Short mmCIF file of C-alpha atoms in Angstrom, two decimals:
data_model
loop_
_atom_site.label_atom_id
_atom_site.label_comp_id
_atom_site.label_asym_id
_atom_site.label_seq_id
_atom_site.Cartn_x
_atom_site.Cartn_y
_atom_site.Cartn_z
CA MET A 1 69.70 151.10 63.84
CA ASP A 2 71.09 147.47 64.26
CA PRO A 3 74.00 147.35 65.87
CA THR A 4 74.57 143.71 64.68
CA PRO A 5 77.04 143.99 61.89
CA ALA A 6 76.03 141.50 58.18
CA PRO A 7 78.57 139.11 59.22
CA THR A 8 77.34 138.72 63.00
CA THR A 9 74.17 137.62 61.10
CA ALA A 10 75.58 134.95 59.06
CA LEU A 11 77.40 133.42 61.89
CA ARG A 12 74.54 132.67 63.72
CA ASP A 13 72.42 131.39 60.27
CA SER A 14 75.94 129.11 59.83
CA TRP A 15 75.58 127.42 63.73
CA ILE A 16 71.83 126.64 62.60
CA ALA A 17 72.13 125.20 59.01
CA ASN A 18 75.85 123.72 60.16
CA ALA A 19 73.56 122.20 63.30
CA ALA A 20 73.59 118.69 62.44
CA ALA A 21 76.88 118.64 61.14
CA TRP A 22 78.48 119.93 63.79
CA THR A 23 77.00 117.54 65.99
CA THR A 24 78.58 114.78 64.27
CA ALA A 25 82.16 115.85 64.05
CA VAL A 26 81.86 117.03 68.10
CA ARG A 27 80.60 113.79 68.61
CA THR A 28 82.74 111.53 66.75
CA GLN A 29 85.85 113.30 67.80
CA ALA A 30 86.14 114.69 64.32
CA ILE A 31 88.60 117.92 64.95
CA ALA A 32 91.79 116.28 65.92
CA SER A 33 93.25 119.69 67.86
CA ARG A 34 89.76 119.15 70.38
CA ARG A 35 90.54 115.78 70.63
CA LEU A 36 94.03 116.02 71.37
CA ALA A 37 94.66 118.54 73.13
CA THR A 38 92.16 121.55 73.54
CA ASP A 39 88.97 119.73 75.02
CA ALA A 40 91.14 118.37 77.74
CA ALA A 41 92.66 122.04 78.26
CA ILE A 42 89.59 123.94 79.26
CA VAL A 43 88.02 120.91 81.12
CA GLU A 44 91.18 121.68 83.15
CA ALA A 45 90.96 124.39 83.48
CA VAL A 46 87.41 125.21 84.53
CA LEU A 47 87.73 122.21 86.89
CA ALA A 48 90.72 123.34 88.59
CA ARG A 49 88.39 126.34 89.85
CA ARG A 50 86.24 124.17 91.71
CA PRO A 51 82.62 126.45 90.15
CA SER A 52 79.49 125.12 91.25
CA ARG A 53 77.52 126.48 88.65
CA ALA A 54 79.06 127.17 85.16
CA LEU A 55 77.60 129.17 81.97
CA ASP A 56 79.11 127.88 78.88
CA VAL A 57 78.64 130.68 76.39
CA GLY A 58 77.82 129.09 72.50
CA CYS A 59 77.43 126.02 74.21
CA GLY A 60 76.63 124.23 71.07
CA GLU A 61 75.42 120.10 71.29
CA GLY A 62 76.65 120.66 74.93
CA TRP A 63 79.42 118.30 74.80
CA PHE A 64 81.24 120.43 77.40
CA ALA A 65 78.18 120.28 80.18
CA ARG A 66 78.22 116.45 79.44
CA ALA A 67 82.27 117.15 80.49
CA LEU A 68 81.35 119.12 83.47
CA SER A 69 78.51 117.43 85.10
CA PRO A 70 80.10 114.54 86.60
CA HIS A 71 82.18 116.61 88.84
CA GLY A 72 79.03 117.93 90.15
CA ILE A 73 78.88 121.63 88.41
CA ALA A 74 75.55 122.34 87.38
CA VAL A 75 76.18 123.78 83.93
CA THR A 76 73.94 126.36 81.59
CA GLY A 77 74.40 126.05 78.38
CA VAL A 78 73.22 128.60 76.10
CA ASP A 79 73.29 129.03 72.26
CA GLY A 80 71.66 131.14 69.43
CA SER A 81 71.42 128.17 67.57
CA PRO A 82 67.55 125.86 68.15
CA PRO A 83 68.82 122.68 66.55
CA LEU A 84 71.78 122.57 68.77
CA ILE A 85 70.07 123.28 71.48
CA GLU A 86 67.48 120.44 70.75
CA ALA A 87 70.72 118.32 70.18
CA ALA A 88 71.97 119.24 73.63
CA ARG A 89 68.59 118.68 75.51
CA ALA A 90 68.54 115.48 73.66
CA ALA A 91 72.27 113.94 75.09
CA GLY A 92 72.17 114.44 78.74
CA PRO A 93 72.33 116.31 81.76
CA GLY A 94 72.85 120.60 81.89
CA THR A 95 70.18 123.35 81.21
CA PHE A 96 70.05 124.75 77.96
CA GLU A 97 68.43 127.20 76.24
CA VAL A 98 67.84 128.89 73.22
CA MET A 99 69.74 132.34 73.32
CA THR A 100 71.39 134.68 71.15
CA TYR A 101 74.40 137.03 71.90
CA ASP A 102 72.30 140.08 70.92
CA GLU A 103 70.28 138.74 73.76
CA LEU A 104 72.67 137.88 76.12
CA ALA A 105 74.69 141.94 75.52
CA ARG A 106 71.30 143.42 75.65
CA ASP A 107 71.12 141.85 79.42
CA GLY A 108 74.30 139.59 81.05
CA ARG A 109 71.67 138.24 83.48
CA ARG A 110 69.47 136.28 80.71
CA ALA A 111 71.14 133.46 81.66
CA GLY A 112 71.40 133.66 85.31
CA THR A 113 73.75 135.44 87.53
CA GLY A 114 75.97 134.25 90.63
CA PHE A 115 77.99 131.49 88.40
CA ASP A 116 81.50 130.73 89.29
CA VAL A 117 82.77 130.44 85.80
CA ALA A 118 81.28 131.83 82.59
CA ILE A 119 82.94 129.78 79.50
CA ALA A 120 83.41 130.71 76.02
CA ASN A 121 85.01 127.48 73.97
CA PHE A 122 85.71 128.42 70.42
CA ALA A 123 82.61 130.57 70.81
CA LEU A 124 83.34 134.16 70.50
CA LEU A 125 83.75 134.95 66.68
CA SER A 126 82.24 138.20 66.31
CA GLU A 127 83.64 141.84 65.50
CA ASN A 128 80.93 142.60 68.30
CA ASP A 129 81.79 139.79 71.34
CA GLY A 130 82.90 142.77 73.22
CA ARG A 131 79.53 144.27 73.83
CA LEU A 132 78.61 140.42 75.47
CA LEU A 133 81.22 139.85 77.47
CA TRP A 134 80.43 143.31 78.75
CA SER A 135 77.07 142.28 79.80
CA LEU A 136 78.31 139.12 81.23
CA ARG A 137 79.97 140.88 83.83
CA ALA A 138 76.55 140.96 85.70
CA ALA A 139 76.30 136.98 84.92
CA LEU A 140 79.57 136.05 87.33
CA ALA A 141 79.95 136.07 91.11
CA PRO A 142 81.77 138.55 92.07
CA ASP A 143 85.08 136.46 92.11
CA GLY A 144 84.05 134.68 89.25
CA ALA A 145 85.83 134.29 86.07
CA LEU A 146 85.60 134.66 82.41
CA ILE A 147 87.57 131.71 80.07
CA ILE A 148 88.06 131.64 76.69
CA GLN A 149 89.28 129.56 75.09
CA THR A 150 90.04 130.30 71.25
CA VAL A 151 92.18 129.55 67.76
CA HIS A 152 95.86 130.32 68.56
CA PRO A 153 95.82 133.43 66.04
CA VAL A 154 99.15 132.09 64.37
CA SER A 155 97.30 128.04 63.82
CA VAL A 156 95.78 129.89 60.88
CA GLY A 157 97.35 131.92 57.92
CA GLY A 158 96.43 134.82 56.86
CA PRO A 159 97.59 138.31 57.35
CA TYR A 160 98.35 138.59 61.24
CA ARG A 161 95.31 141.67 61.74
CA GLU A 162 91.82 141.94 63.18
CA GLY A 163 89.52 141.69 60.33
CA TRP A 164 86.40 139.20 59.27
CA ARG A 165 87.21 135.36 57.58
CA THR A 166 85.53 132.53 56.60
CA GLU A 167 85.94 129.20 57.62
CA ASP A 168 84.45 126.53 55.31
CA PHE A 169 85.87 123.79 57.68
CA ARG A 170 87.50 122.24 55.08
CA GLY A 171 89.98 120.76 57.53
CA PHE A 172 87.68 118.99 59.81
CA GLY A 173 87.97 115.80 57.75
CA ASP A 174 85.50 114.06 55.24
CA SER A 175 82.57 114.86 56.63
CA THR A 176 79.68 113.47 54.00
CA GLN A 177 77.44 116.13 55.44
CA PRO A 178 77.94 119.33 53.13
CA TRP A 179 78.53 123.01 55.57
CA ALA A 180 78.00 126.35 55.08
CA PRO A 181 80.40 128.71 55.67
CA MET A 182 81.06 130.54 58.91
CA PRO A 183 82.21 134.38 58.25
CA TRP A 184 84.36 134.63 61.87
CA TYR A 185 86.63 137.40 63.11
CA PHE A 186 90.07 136.86 63.33
CA ARG A 187 91.63 138.64 66.22
CA THR A 188 95.69 138.76 67.30
CA VAL A 189 96.86 138.14 70.60
CA GLY A 190 97.12 141.62 71.05
CA SER A 191 94.07 142.20 70.29
CA TRP A 192 92.38 139.09 72.18
CA LEU A 193 93.92 141.31 75.02
CA ALA A 194 92.37 144.78 74.77
CA LEU A 195 88.76 143.29 74.02
CA LEU A 196 89.18 142.03 77.46
CA ARG A 197 90.60 145.00 78.92
CA ASP A 198 88.26 147.09 77.37
CA ALA A 199 84.95 144.80 78.47
CA GLY A 200 86.40 145.22 81.81
CA TYR A 201 88.33 142.37 82.62
CA ALA A 202 91.76 141.46 83.99
CA LEU A 203 93.45 138.93 82.69
CA ALA A 204 94.81 136.44 85.40
CA ASP A 205 96.46 133.78 83.57
CA LEU A 206 96.90 132.80 79.49
CA SER A 207 98.32 129.49 78.47
CA GLU A 208 98.40 128.00 74.91
CA PRO A 209 97.92 124.54 74.35
CA VAL A 210 99.95 122.87 72.11
CA HIS A 211 99.69 120.01 69.64
CA PRO A 212 101.20 117.20 71.85
CA GLU A 213 102.98 115.87 68.48
CA THR A 214 104.56 118.89 66.08
CA GLY A 215 105.04 121.37 69.36
CA ALA A 216 102.51 124.07 67.37
CA PRO A 217 100.24 126.34 69.09
CA LEU A 218 96.66 125.19 68.84
CA SER A 219 94.63 127.76 71.07
CA LEU A 220 95.02 130.89 73.12
CA LEU A 221 92.70 129.76 77.00
CA MET A 222 92.94 133.12 79.02
CA ILE A 223 91.26 133.56 82.70
CA ALA A 224 89.97 136.44 83.12
CA LYS A 225 88.54 138.60 86.11
CA LEU A 226 86.28 141.22 87.03
CA THR A 227 87.66 144.34 87.48
CA MET B 1 126.31 129.38 95.23
CA ASP B 2 126.03 130.74 91.74
CA PRO B 3 122.44 131.85 91.51
CA THR B 4 123.38 132.30 87.63
CA PRO B 5 122.71 129.56 85.22
CA ALA B 6 126.26 128.67 82.96
CA PRO B 7 123.65 129.95 80.20
CA THR B 8 123.89 133.37 81.22
CA THR B 9 127.21 134.07 81.44
CA ALA B 10 127.53 132.57 78.21
CA LEU B 11 125.93 134.93 77.02
CA ARG B 12 126.88 137.41 78.67
CA ASP B 13 130.50 136.80 77.00
CA SER B 14 128.58 136.68 73.78
CA TRP B 15 128.30 140.38 73.90
CA ILE B 16 131.66 141.29 74.68
CA ALA B 17 132.95 138.67 71.77
CA ASN B 18 129.82 140.69 69.52
CA ALA B 19 130.43 144.16 70.15
CA ALA B 20 132.24 145.08 66.95
CA ALA B 21 130.04 143.27 64.61
CA TRP B 22 126.96 143.53 66.68
CA THR B 23 127.73 148.12 66.29
CA THR B 24 128.19 147.52 62.66
CA ALA B 25 124.93 145.53 62.34
CA VAL B 26 123.34 147.83 64.11
CA ARG B 27 124.80 151.02 62.86
CA THR B 28 124.25 150.33 58.75
CA GLN B 29 121.00 149.45 59.72
CA ALA B 30 121.48 145.28 58.67
CA ILE B 31 118.91 143.77 60.79
CA ALA B 32 115.41 144.15 58.59
CA SER B 33 112.93 143.72 61.03
CA ARG B 34 114.10 146.38 63.05
CA ARG B 35 114.95 149.05 60.26
CA LEU B 36 110.99 147.81 59.05
CA ALA B 37 109.37 147.58 62.06
CA THR B 38 110.46 147.20 65.36
CA ASP B 39 112.94 150.04 65.98
CA ALA B 40 110.06 153.25 65.30
CA ALA B 41 107.33 150.76 67.18
CA ILE B 42 109.20 150.87 70.40
CA VAL B 43 109.89 154.60 69.90
CA GLU B 44 106.61 155.28 69.42
CA ALA B 45 105.60 153.37 72.86
CA VAL B 46 108.13 155.47 74.49
CA LEU B 47 107.44 158.82 73.06
CA ALA B 48 103.18 158.50 73.88
CA ARG B 49 104.13 158.43 77.47
CA ARG B 50 105.57 161.94 77.12
CA PRO B 51 108.60 160.77 79.87
CA SER B 52 111.21 162.99 81.50
CA ARG B 53 113.28 160.01 81.88
CA ALA B 54 114.52 156.41 80.85
CA LEU B 55 116.15 153.72 81.65
CA ASP B 56 117.66 151.60 78.93
CA VAL B 57 118.28 148.20 80.32
CA GLY B 58 120.73 146.53 77.73
CA CYS B 59 121.19 149.57 75.76
CA GLY B 60 123.75 147.85 73.55
CA GLU B 61 125.82 150.61 71.71
CA GLY B 62 122.88 153.09 72.10
CA TRP B 63 121.05 153.57 69.51
CA PHE B 64 117.85 153.88 71.34
CA ALA B 65 119.40 157.04 73.92
CA ARG B 66 120.14 159.18 70.70
CA ALA B 67 116.39 158.35 68.92
CA LEU B 68 115.45 159.80 72.31
CA SER B 69 117.86 162.20 73.40
CA PRO B 70 116.30 164.79 70.60
CA HIS B 71 113.01 164.43 72.82
CA GLY B 72 113.71 165.61 75.70
CA ILE B 73 114.55 162.40 77.11
CA ALA B 74 117.18 161.76 79.32
CA VAL B 75 118.22 158.19 79.25
CA THR B 76 120.52 155.98 81.16
CA GLY B 77 121.94 153.35 79.46
CA VAL B 78 123.14 150.06 80.76
CA ASP B 79 124.66 147.36 79.10
CA GLY B 80 126.73 144.14 81.02
CA SER B 81 129.11 144.77 77.55
CA PRO B 82 131.92 146.78 78.15
CA PRO B 83 132.98 147.58 74.80
CA LEU B 84 129.67 147.71 73.45
CA ILE B 85 129.47 150.96 76.22
CA GLU B 86 132.20 152.43 75.30
CA ALA B 87 130.95 152.62 71.99
CA ALA B 88 127.66 153.68 72.96
CA ARG B 89 129.65 156.57 74.68
CA ALA B 90 131.74 157.73 72.44
CA ALA B 91 128.42 157.94 70.14
CA GLY B 92 126.48 160.31 70.81
CA PRO B 93 124.37 161.82 74.06
CA GLY B 94 123.25 160.08 76.86
CA THR B 95 124.44 158.09 80.49
CA PHE B 96 125.71 154.96 79.52
CA GLU B 97 127.19 153.02 82.62
CA VAL B 98 129.09 148.85 82.72
CA MET B 99 126.55 146.92 84.78
CA THR B 100 125.55 143.52 84.09
CA TYR B 101 121.74 141.85 84.75
CA ASP B 102 123.22 140.32 88.33
CA GLU B 103 124.17 143.66 89.13
CA LEU B 104 121.18 145.00 88.52
CA ALA B 105 118.97 142.14 90.02
CA ARG B 106 120.75 142.55 93.28
CA ASP B 107 120.04 146.33 93.81
CA GLY B 108 117.49 148.05 90.95
CA ARG B 109 118.37 150.94 92.35
CA ARG B 110 122.12 151.45 90.89
CA ALA B 111 121.54 152.29 87.49
CA GLY B 112 118.77 155.07 89.38
CA THR B 113 115.95 155.66 90.79
CA GLY B 114 112.49 157.43 89.49
CA PHE B 115 112.27 156.47 85.78
CA ASP B 116 108.83 157.23 84.19
CA VAL B 117 109.97 154.18 81.80
CA ALA B 118 112.29 151.29 81.83
CA ILE B 119 112.63 149.68 78.75
CA ALA B 120 114.16 146.30 77.49
CA ASN B 121 114.47 146.34 73.39
CA PHE B 122 115.17 142.36 72.52
CA ALA B 123 117.55 142.55 76.07
CA LEU B 124 115.95 140.08 78.03
CA LEU B 125 117.46 136.73 77.12
CA SER B 126 118.10 135.20 79.75
CA GLU B 127 116.28 132.38 82.00
CA ASN B 128 116.79 134.86 85.15
CA ASP B 129 115.15 137.67 83.60
CA GLY B 130 112.14 137.54 86.70
CA ARG B 131 114.71 138.11 89.48
CA LEU B 132 115.70 141.22 87.19
CA LEU B 133 112.81 142.53 86.41
CA TRP B 134 111.63 142.22 90.12
CA SER B 135 114.25 144.63 91.18
CA LEU B 136 113.95 146.84 88.43
CA ARG B 137 110.34 147.71 90.00
CA ALA B 138 112.70 149.91 92.92
CA ALA B 139 114.07 151.89 89.83
CA LEU B 140 110.54 153.23 88.49
CA ALA B 141 108.47 155.77 89.67
CA PRO B 142 105.18 154.78 90.97
CA ASP B 143 103.26 155.65 87.63
CA GLY B 144 106.49 154.56 85.61
CA ALA B 145 106.16 151.75 82.94
CA LEU B 146 107.92 149.01 81.78
CA ILE B 147 108.39 148.25 78.36
CA ILE B 148 109.79 145.58 76.95
CA GLN B 149 109.87 144.53 73.48
CA THR B 150 110.42 141.06 72.57
CA VAL B 151 111.01 138.89 69.57
CA HIS B 152 107.58 137.76 69.21
CA PRO B 153 107.43 133.92 69.72
CA VAL B 154 105.54 132.45 66.45
CA SER B 155 108.83 134.70 64.20
CA VAL B 156 110.78 131.80 65.32
CA GLY B 157 110.94 127.94 64.76
CA GLY B 158 111.05 125.09 67.07
CA PRO B 159 109.28 123.69 69.56
CA TYR B 160 106.63 126.27 71.65
CA ARG B 161 108.12 125.85 74.48
CA GLU B 162 110.15 128.00 77.12
CA GLY B 163 113.93 126.99 76.90
CA TRP B 164 117.40 127.76 76.27
CA ARG B 165 118.13 128.49 72.34
CA THR B 166 121.14 129.28 69.98
CA GLU B 167 121.20 132.73 68.41
CA ASP B 168 124.16 131.69 65.41
CA PHE B 169 123.36 135.19 63.65
CA ARG B 170 123.23 133.80 59.93
CA GLY B 171 120.15 136.04 59.55
CA PHE B 172 121.70 138.72 59.82
CA GLY B 173 122.82 139.07 56.85
CA ASP B 174 126.47 138.40 55.38
CA SER B 175 128.76 140.82 57.53
CA THR B 176 132.40 139.76 57.03
CA GLN B 177 132.39 140.01 60.52
CA PRO B 178 132.41 136.51 62.30
CA TRP B 179 129.88 136.04 65.10
CA ALA B 180 130.20 133.98 68.64
CA PRO B 181 126.37 132.09 69.12
CA MET B 182 124.61 133.75 71.46
CA PRO B 183 122.66 131.42 73.97
CA TRP B 184 118.95 132.56 74.76
CA TYR B 185 116.05 131.81 76.46
CA PHE B 186 112.75 131.52 74.49
CA ARG B 187 109.38 132.44 75.90
CA THR B 188 105.94 132.09 74.69
CA VAL B 189 103.22 134.65 75.14
CA GLY B 190 102.26 132.73 77.51
CA SER B 191 105.59 132.82 79.41
CA TRP B 192 106.21 136.11 78.72
CA LEU B 193 102.71 137.27 80.73
CA ALA B 194 103.51 134.93 83.76
CA LEU B 195 106.82 136.12 84.23
CA LEU B 196 105.32 139.82 84.39
CA ARG B 197 103.00 138.92 86.57
CA ASP B 198 105.42 137.03 88.74
CA ALA B 199 107.63 140.03 88.58
CA GLY B 200 105.04 142.54 90.01
CA TYR B 201 103.84 143.77 86.97
CA ALA B 202 100.18 144.29 85.27
CA LEU B 203 100.40 144.43 81.33
CA ALA B 204 98.48 147.49 80.59
CA ASP B 205 99.45 146.79 76.79
CA LEU B 206 100.37 144.38 74.24
CA SER B 207 101.34 145.19 70.41
CA GLU B 208 102.73 143.31 68.00
CA PRO B 209 104.54 144.64 64.80
CA VAL B 210 104.15 142.88 62.03
CA HIS B 211 106.53 143.09 58.50
CA PRO B 212 105.20 145.78 56.73
CA GLU B 213 105.05 143.40 53.22
CA THR B 214 104.36 139.83 54.53
CA GLY B 215 101.92 140.82 57.56
CA ALA B 216 104.31 137.92 59.76
CA PRO B 217 104.37 139.42 63.47
CA LEU B 218 108.10 140.24 64.32
CA SER B 219 107.93 141.44 67.71
CA LEU B 220 105.95 141.39 70.92
CA LEU B 221 105.64 145.00 72.70
CA MET B 222 104.49 144.54 76.16
CA ILE B 223 103.79 148.17 78.37
CA ALA B 224 103.69 146.92 82.05
CA LYS B 225 102.64 149.41 85.16
CA LEU B 226 103.82 147.87 88.63
CA THR B 227 101.23 146.57 90.44
#
């Protein structure tokens, strides 16, 4: 019996198909919300905890490891997309490893243990993220923190209820590169908090970075501790 | 030194000036969001805890006591508006008492102790609600719960940041009665959660009742336990 829903497989595949387009989008700062607010918000949230070791789950092409490394933080980045890990390794400091969320969910220690922070920056996109988060408890130091940043549920349209949606990346500017559609699992604020609780975490802090001009909330930034 | 900000005084005064218009609005079910979703949501949330005794903070004209009483729940309602308490007493079962939030904040046991639930249904509207919530800990039984329903921060326009605003009640339909403007303190999701944490509560559950037709989130419904 395969515990992985079909959209989760398609989700993983999209990050292989879109690896080049994604790497270009991140490295040219093509995503306005990241440039204007959310990149700085997650960096600040992590630095405020003064970690020595960080696990970046769904690290993509590795920008976050490059942002943290100058602060003396040893970053391990894992991602299920081999071409993104290849791009991360080529670009800079950090330890990067190809690892699917299913593999991490089966053994949360697979990428190491004793991390001061585990980070998922716009990287929890599946219905079965709960299994992953539960397993990641084993990767954290006892006083470690899970730091999640995700799209603010009100910043996207559509019905306000949990469920699979499809991202076509049209909002990412006029990239000349084609994008494969990405299935992703929409969660409300309430369902994010329930996800954390059910995976064995207590919410320590929640902030909502806003667009500096419009004032619209862009992301949810949650800091959670082990319970 | 007066710890009460000027808008809080104006807020209390508005509930005296608007008592008749408010009583009519509630009793004729003129507020669509309440009729369609939020009344049922708070009643269900309270009944699910099977309380024997409930404290309704900011009870207004008493509809909630009337909704809970048939279920064998003894409800004490308190409100700072004498004409609203008068209307509550005239309408039905429950114990109602004129009591300002400042009075409750100074002594949380003033309305009684050992309550299984303390409820604030669209009744936390001031910058200094934290003092009130902190004091209300003394009114709750050790395993009691604080249940707050409030306007969903995304269901109202304006900048997404904490601060005083003014409600003109224009959205309440074509009431023929004049309304006094009401100052109220807007909170983001993050500031609601920080308010609870700083007042000595842990969030146990958060749900977001939606409009049954549009699917738009109408309210935040938070259940919190003593820490």
